[in-house]
Each structure stands twice: as structure tokens, then as C-alpha cells.
PDB file of C-alpha atoms in Angstrom:
ATOM      1  CA  MET A  30     -70.516 -33.756-103.118  1.00 75.00           C
ATOM      2  CA  GLY A  31     -66.794 -33.992-103.797  1.00 93.00           C
ATOM      3  CA  LYS A  32     -64.040 -31.670-102.749  1.00 97.00           C
ATOM      4  CA  SER A  33     -62.326 -29.066-104.856  1.00 98.00           C
ATOM      5  CA  VAL A  34     -58.598 -29.793-105.173  1.00 98.00           C
ATOM      6  CA  LEU A  35     -55.952 -27.398-106.452  1.00 98.00           C
ATOM      7  CA  VAL A  36     -52.563 -28.858-107.356  1.00 98.00           C
ATOM      8  CA  ILE A  37     -49.704 -26.368-107.565  1.00 98.00           C
ATOM      9  CA  ALA A  38     -46.820 -27.857-109.538  1.00 97.00           C
ATOM     10  CA  GLY A  39     -43.534 -26.177-108.658  1.00 96.00           C
ATOM     11  CA  SER A  40     -41.215 -27.936-111.072  1.00 94.00           C
ATOM     12  CA  PRO A  41     -39.536 -26.055-113.891  1.00 92.00           C
ATOM     13  CA  ARG A  42     -39.429 -29.341-115.842  1.00 90.00           C
ATOM     14  CA  LYS A  43     -42.543 -30.286-117.787  1.00 89.00           C
ATOM     15  CA  GLY A  44     -43.383 -33.960-117.413  1.00 90.00           C
ATOM     16  CA  GLY A  45     -40.835 -34.391-114.633  1.00 93.00           C
ATOM     17  CA  ASN A  46     -41.132 -36.695-111.659  1.00 96.00           C
ATOM     18  CA  SER A  47     -43.106 -34.384-109.366  1.00 96.00           C
ATOM     19  CA  ASP A  48     -45.381 -33.515-112.306  1.00 95.00           C
ATOM     20  CA  ILE A  49     -46.043 -37.231-112.900  1.00 97.00           C
ATOM     21  CA  LEU A  50     -46.961 -37.725-109.238  1.00 97.00           C
ATOM     22  CA  CYS A  51     -49.305 -34.723-109.459  1.00 98.00           C
ATOM     23  CA  ASP A  52     -51.098 -36.442-112.321  1.00 97.00           C
ATOM     24  CA  GLN A  53     -51.440 -39.637-110.286  1.00 98.00           C
ATOM     25  CA  PHE A  54     -52.882 -37.655-107.377  1.00 98.00           C
ATOM     26  CA  ILE A  55     -55.361 -35.936-109.706  1.00 98.00           C
ATOM     27  CA  LYS A  56     -56.349 -39.282-111.246  1.00 98.00           C
ATOM     28  CA  GLY A  57     -57.203 -40.618-107.789  1.00 98.00           C
ATOM     29  CA  CYS A  58     -59.099 -37.435-106.885  1.00 97.00           C
ATOM     30  CA  GLU A  59     -61.230 -37.483-109.966  1.00 97.00           C
ATOM     31  CA  GLU A  60     -61.979 -41.205-109.736  1.00 97.00           C
ATOM     32  CA  ALA A  61     -63.258 -40.581-106.195  1.00 97.00           C
ATOM     33  CA  GLY A  62     -65.659 -37.870-107.408  1.00 97.00           C
ATOM     34  CA  ASN A  63     -63.623 -34.781-106.579  1.00 97.00           C
ATOM     35  CA  THR A  64     -62.688 -31.990-108.964  1.00 97.00           C
ATOM     36  CA  ALA A  65     -59.038 -31.127-109.508  1.00 98.00           C
ATOM     37  CA  GLU A  66     -57.089 -28.428-111.297  1.00 98.00           C
ATOM     38  CA  LYS A  67     -53.338 -28.200-111.781  1.00 98.00           C
ATOM     39  CA  ILE A  68     -51.435 -24.942-112.001  1.00 98.00           C
ATOM     40  CA  TYR A  69     -47.882 -24.943-113.346  1.00 97.00           C
ATOM     41  CA  LEU A  70     -45.864 -22.241-111.621  1.00 97.00           C
ATOM     42  CA  ARG A  71     -43.349 -22.386-114.491  1.00 96.00           C
ATOM     43  CA  ASP A  72     -46.043 -21.008-116.809  1.00 97.00           C
ATOM     44  CA  LYS A  73     -46.971 -18.101-114.550  1.00 98.00           C
ATOM     45  CA  LYS A  74     -45.490 -14.666-114.121  1.00 98.00           C
ATOM     46  CA  ILE A  75     -44.540 -14.452-110.447  1.00 98.00           C
ATOM     47  CA  ASN A  76     -42.541 -11.499-109.209  1.00 97.00           C
ATOM     48  CA  TYR A  77     -40.513 -11.588-106.011  1.00 97.00           C
ATOM     49  CA  CYS A  78     -42.012 -10.310-102.776  1.00 96.00           C
ATOM     50  CA  LEU A  79     -40.686  -6.804-102.137  1.00 96.00           C
ATOM     51  CA  ALA A  80     -41.323  -6.901 -98.372  1.00 93.00           C
ATOM     52  CA  CYS A  81     -43.020  -3.506 -98.626  1.00 94.00           C
ATOM     53  CA  TYR A  82     -45.936  -4.713 -96.465  1.00 93.00           C
ATOM     54  CA  ALA A  83     -48.508  -2.718 -98.429  1.00 93.00           C
ATOM     55  CA  CYS A  84     -50.535  -5.948 -98.254  1.00 92.00           C
ATOM     56  CA  LYS A  85     -50.747  -5.576 -94.497  1.00 90.00           C
ATOM     57  CA  LYS A  86     -53.162  -2.690 -95.027  1.00 90.00           C
ATOM     58  CA  THR A  87     -55.071  -3.960 -98.051  1.00 89.00           C
ATOM     59  CA  GLY A  88     -54.890  -7.766 -97.810  1.00 87.00           C
ATOM     60  CA  ASP A  89     -53.677  -7.853-101.405  1.00 91.00           C
ATOM     61  CA  CYS A  90     -50.359  -7.373-103.171  1.00 93.00           C
ATOM     62  CA  PHE A  91     -50.074  -4.381-105.450  1.00 93.00           C
ATOM     63  CA  GLN A  92     -47.914  -6.205-107.998  1.00 95.00           C
ATOM     64  CA  ASN A  93     -49.545  -6.974-111.321  1.00 95.00           C
ATOM     65  CA  ASP A  94     -48.684 -10.604-112.069  1.00 97.00           C
ATOM     66  CA  ASP A  95     -50.377 -14.023-111.874  1.00 97.00           C
ATOM     67  CA  VAL A  96     -50.221 -14.467-108.095  1.00 97.00           C
ATOM     68  CA  ALA A  97     -53.627 -12.924-107.310  1.00 95.00           C
ATOM     69  CA  GLU A  98     -55.292 -15.392-109.691  1.00 97.00           C
ATOM     70  CA  ILE A  99     -53.541 -18.346-108.041  1.00 97.00           C
ATOM     71  CA  ILE A 100     -54.405 -17.151-104.534  1.00 96.00           C
ATOM     72  CA  ASP A 101     -58.061 -16.764-105.548  1.00 96.00           C
ATOM     73  CA  LYS A 102     -58.075 -20.369-106.761  1.00 98.00           C
ATOM     74  CA  MET A 103     -56.410 -21.490-103.529  1.00 97.00           C
ATOM     75  CA  ALA A 104     -59.049 -19.635-101.509  1.00 96.00           C
ATOM     76  CA  GLN A 105     -61.831 -21.436-103.399  1.00 97.00           C
ATOM     77  CA  ALA A 106     -60.259 -24.900-103.034  1.00 98.00           C
ATOM     78  CA  ASP A 107     -60.936 -27.283-100.171  1.00 97.00           C
ATOM     79  CA  VAL A 108     -57.609 -29.065-100.629  1.00 98.00           C
ATOM     80  CA  ILE A 109     -54.279 -27.688-101.832  1.00 98.00           C
ATOM     81  CA  VAL A 110     -51.412 -29.844-103.096  1.00 98.00           C
ATOM     82  CA  LEU A 111     -47.944 -28.299-103.153  1.00 98.00           C
ATOM     83  CA  ALA A 112     -45.531 -30.257-105.344  1.00 98.00           C
ATOM     84  CA  SER A 113     -41.838 -29.634-105.841  1.00 97.00           C
ATOM     85  CA  PRO A 114     -38.657 -31.363-106.831  1.00 95.00           C
ATOM     86  CA  VAL A 115     -35.732 -30.982-104.459  1.00 94.00           C
ATOM     87  CA  TYR A 116     -32.765 -28.914-105.552  1.00 89.00           C
ATOM     88  CA  PHE A 117     -29.810 -28.694-103.168  1.00 89.00           C
ATOM     89  CA  TYR A 118     -31.983 -30.020-100.319  1.00 88.00           C
ATOM     90  CA  ALA A 119     -34.623 -27.312-100.777  1.00 92.00           C
ATOM     91  CA  ILE A 120     -37.871 -26.804-102.673  1.00 95.00           C
ATOM     92  CA  SER A 121     -37.652 -25.318-106.161  1.00 95.00           C
ATOM     93  CA  GLY A 122     -37.082 -21.604-106.584  1.00 96.00           C
ATOM     94  CA  GLN A 123     -40.440 -21.341-108.321  1.00 96.00           C
ATOM     95  CA  MET A 124     -42.247 -22.769-105.295  1.00 97.00           C
ATOM     96  CA  LYS A 125     -40.308 -20.674-102.791  1.00 97.00           C
ATOM     97  CA  THR A 126     -40.923 -17.463-104.740  1.00 97.00           C
ATOM     98  CA  PHE A 127     -44.630 -18.267-104.929  1.00 97.00           C
ATOM     99  CA  ILE A 128     -44.884 -19.067-101.214  1.00 97.00           C
ATOM    100  CA  ASP A 129     -43.222 -15.737-100.394  1.00 96.00           C
ATOM    101  CA  ARG A 130     -45.877 -13.969-102.463  1.00 96.00           C
ATOM    102  CA  THR A 131     -48.713 -15.464-100.393  1.00 96.00           C
ATOM    103  CA  LEU A 132     -47.820 -12.982 -97.637  1.00 93.00           C
ATOM    104  CA  PRO A 133     -51.058 -10.989 -98.143  1.00 91.00           C
ATOM    105  CA  CYS A 134     -53.021 -14.085 -97.093  1.00 90.00           C
ATOM    106  CA  TYR A 135     -51.633 -13.860 -93.576  1.00 87.00           C
ATOM    107  CA  TYR A 136     -53.410 -10.523 -93.257  1.00 85.00           C
ATOM    108  CA  SER A 137     -56.559 -11.390 -95.202  1.00 89.00           C
ATOM    109  CA  GLY A 138     -57.080 -14.943 -93.899  1.00 91.00           C
ATOM    110  CA  LYS A 139     -57.928 -16.141 -97.436  1.00 92.00           C
ATOM    111  CA  LEU A 140     -56.064 -19.433 -96.995  1.00 95.00           C
ATOM    112  CA  ASN A 141     -57.071 -20.290 -93.447  1.00 95.00           C
ATOM    113  CA  ASN A 142     -58.509 -23.725 -92.640  1.00 96.00           C
ATOM    114  CA  LYS A 143     -57.341 -25.682 -95.678  1.00 97.00           C
ATOM    115  CA  GLU A 144     -56.146 -29.255 -96.068  1.00 97.00           C
ATOM    116  CA  TYR A 145     -52.711 -29.686 -97.650  1.00 98.00           C
ATOM    117  CA  TYR A 146     -50.803 -32.494 -99.302  1.00 98.00           C
ATOM    118  CA  PHE A 147     -47.132 -32.253-100.195  1.00 98.00           C
ATOM    119  CA  ILE A 148     -45.518 -34.077-103.110  1.00 97.00           C
ATOM    120  CA  ILE A 149     -41.743 -33.980-103.119  1.00 96.00           C
ATOM    121  CA  THR A 150     -39.325 -35.748-105.436  1.00 95.00           C
ATOM    122  CA  ALA A 151     -35.553 -36.088-105.482  1.00 93.00           C
ATOM    123  CA  ALA A 152     -32.660 -38.235-106.582  1.00 89.00           C
ATOM    124  CA  GLU A 153     -31.750 -38.782-102.937  1.00 84.00           C
ATOM    125  CA  GLU A 154     -33.451 -41.160-100.557  1.00 80.00           C
ATOM    126  CA  GLU A 155     -36.265 -39.984 -98.269  1.00 76.00           C
ATOM    127  CA  ALA A 156     -34.049 -39.424 -95.213  1.00 74.00           C
ATOM    128  CA  PHE A 157     -31.929 -36.939 -97.164  1.00 75.00           C
ATOM    129  CA  ILE A 158     -34.783 -34.933 -98.647  1.00 84.00           C
ATOM    130  CA  LYS A 159     -36.929 -34.410 -95.564  1.00 85.00           C
ATOM    131  CA  ARG A 160     -35.288 -31.079 -94.804  1.00 86.00           C
ATOM    132  CA  ALA A 161     -36.630 -29.706 -98.092  1.00 89.00           C
ATOM    133  CA  LEU A 162     -40.044 -29.969 -96.478  1.00 92.00           C
ATOM    134  CA  ASN A 163     -39.147 -27.110 -94.135  1.00 92.00           C
ATOM    135  CA  GLY A 164     -40.144 -24.610 -96.819  1.00 91.00           C
ATOM    136  CA  LEU A 165     -43.555 -26.209 -97.237  1.00 96.00           C
ATOM    137  CA  TYR A 166     -44.191 -26.707 -93.521  1.00 96.00           C
ATOM    138  CA  GLY A 167     -42.991 -23.150 -92.909  1.00 94.00           C
ATOM    139  CA  PHE A 168     -45.815 -21.983 -95.142  1.00 95.00           C
ATOM    140  CA  THR A 169     -48.567 -24.106 -93.583  1.00 96.00           C
ATOM    141  CA  ASP A 170     -47.352 -23.393 -90.046  1.00 95.00           C
ATOM    142  CA  CYS A 171     -48.019 -19.699 -90.713  1.00 93.00           C
ATOM    143  CA  VAL A 172     -51.562 -20.165 -92.010  1.00 93.00           C
ATOM    144  CA  PRO A 173     -54.130 -20.719 -89.227  1.00 94.00           C
ATOM    145  CA  GLY A 174     -56.102 -23.937 -89.436  1.00 95.00           C
ATOM    146  CA  SER A 175     -53.832 -25.592 -92.005  1.00 96.00           C
ATOM    147  CA  VAL A 176     -53.761 -29.370 -91.798  1.00 97.00           C
ATOM    148  CA  VAL A 177     -51.092 -31.343 -93.644  1.00 97.00           C
ATOM    149  CA  LYS A 178     -52.840 -34.603 -94.465  1.00 98.00           C
ATOM    150  CA  LYS A 179     -49.980 -36.442 -96.164  1.00 97.00           C
ATOM    151  CA  VAL A 180     -46.470 -36.077 -97.531  1.00 96.00           C
ATOM    152  CA  ILE A 181     -45.736 -38.114-100.636  1.00 96.00           C
ATOM    153  CA  PHE A 182     -42.044 -38.847-101.129  1.00 93.00           C
ATOM    154  CA  GLY A 183     -40.785 -39.658-104.602  1.00 92.00           C
ATOM    155  CA  ALA A 184     -37.277 -40.583-103.505  1.00 90.00           C
ATOM    156  CA  GLY A 185     -34.540 -42.013-105.678  1.00 87.00           C
ATOM    157  CA  ALA A 186     -35.860 -40.475-108.906  1.00 89.00           C
ATOM    158  CA  TYR A 187     -33.251 -38.477-110.784  1.00 85.00           C
ATOM    159  CA  GLU A 188     -33.868 -38.933-114.497  1.00 86.00           C
ATOM    160  CA  LYS A 189     -37.084 -37.620-115.992  1.00 89.00           C
ATOM    161  CA  GLY A 190     -39.716 -40.349-115.715  1.00 86.00           C
ATOM    162  CA  ALA A 191     -37.776 -42.469-113.220  1.00 90.00           C
ATOM    163  CA  ILE A 192     -40.634 -42.097-110.744  1.00 93.00           C
ATOM    164  CA  LYS A 193     -42.864 -44.316-112.902  1.00 95.00           C
ATOM    165  CA  THR A 194     -41.380 -47.467-111.323  1.00 94.00           C
ATOM    166  CA  SER A 195     -41.570 -46.108-107.769  1.00 94.00           C
ATOM    167  CA  PRO A 196     -44.090 -47.066-105.092  1.00 95.00           C
ATOM    168  CA  ALA A 197     -44.769 -43.302-104.909  1.00 96.00           C
ATOM    169  CA  MET A 198     -46.964 -43.678-108.003  1.00 97.00           C
ATOM    170  CA  ASN A 199     -49.525 -45.758-106.152  1.00 97.00           C
ATOM    171  CA  ILE A 200     -49.101 -43.777-102.933  1.00 97.00           C
ATOM    172  CA  SER A 201     -49.897 -40.549-104.802  1.00 98.00           C
ATOM    173  CA  TYR A 202     -52.882 -42.125-106.558  1.00 98.00           C
ATOM    174  CA  GLU A 203     -54.288 -43.522-103.285  1.00 98.00           C
ATOM    175  CA  ALA A 204     -53.747 -40.205-101.478  1.00 98.00           C
ATOM    176  CA  GLY A 205     -55.761 -38.463-104.194  1.00 98.00           C
ATOM    177  CA  LYS A 206     -58.455 -41.095-104.028  1.00 97.00           C
ATOM    178  CA  ASN A 207     -58.748 -40.642-100.249  1.00 96.00           C
ATOM    179  CA  VAL A 208     -58.941 -36.840-100.207  1.00 96.00           C
TER     180      VAL A 208
END
């Protein structure tokens, strides 16, 4: 039986480079017999964390937006892919805002013991974009049992679609196939 994979696309740009790599990852997953779903953060209503810590008591956030639905899907998945372009050497604002809103999971344990893959794209070369990963590793370092299986770098891709000629296309596909 295959694994359940949830891809969380953090780009505000539809059909952008990180989005294209997500599709390659999903293609590999599905060809290997796994199921995959992609969520576009840009299409979701995600409020900012208010740091009220009400979730510490309940395990859930009181805010009425799309985050609870996404967290439920993450909890059901075996594998979670976090994908983001790099802006000013950091992950996208959409991804960072979402990660902040997963705070209730630290109290509920809903996301413990998951496998993670990171997809990150940027105009810069890999050496210059590695520090953007701090936001993603900061998240997984705080969730017990998280295992980062692979980081897929889509370096040197500035214009929309530029990633299509990159070795990252095959790397993303193969990573998905080997979930």
C-alpha cells in the first residue's frame, strides 16, 4: 500500500518554478503507487498567529480560517512536502505565516513523526539560498519525530518556467518516486 503525500505550495505565483517542481514530485509519487494532494496556500485564508496561546489549552486555534483544514490533512498524511520560492533569502510570507499557525500542533502532537521533503527555488545559486531553509528546518526541528528526507534545490531559476531546463526537474520527480 502506498503512502499518502501532502504537498503544500507556498508560492504566491501560480505555475511558478516551485509549483512546477511540486508537480514533478507528485508525478513521481503517483507513478510509484502513492497518493498525493497539493494545497496552494495562496488560495487559502490564513490569518496571522496572535500568540494568545489559547491553543496551549485546547490543542486547536480559535481562529476561523482555512488552517484547521490544512492541519487535519497534514495529520492524515504520511509525507509532507513544503515548497517555497525564496524572497530576500527567506521562505515566502505565505509559508511563514502558515508555519506560525501550526503552533497548536506542538501542544496536540498532531504532526509528530512525519517525513518531510523541502522544495525551494530561487534566482540565486544553491549556496546563496540555503539560509532560506532555516524557516523550514525551524518548523521540523520543533515537531517531535520529524525526519527531513530530502531538500530539492531549484537554483538559478528567476523567470517563471525557467526551472523546466534545470536538473531539479528530474531530482524532484525521482524524490517523489522514491517516497
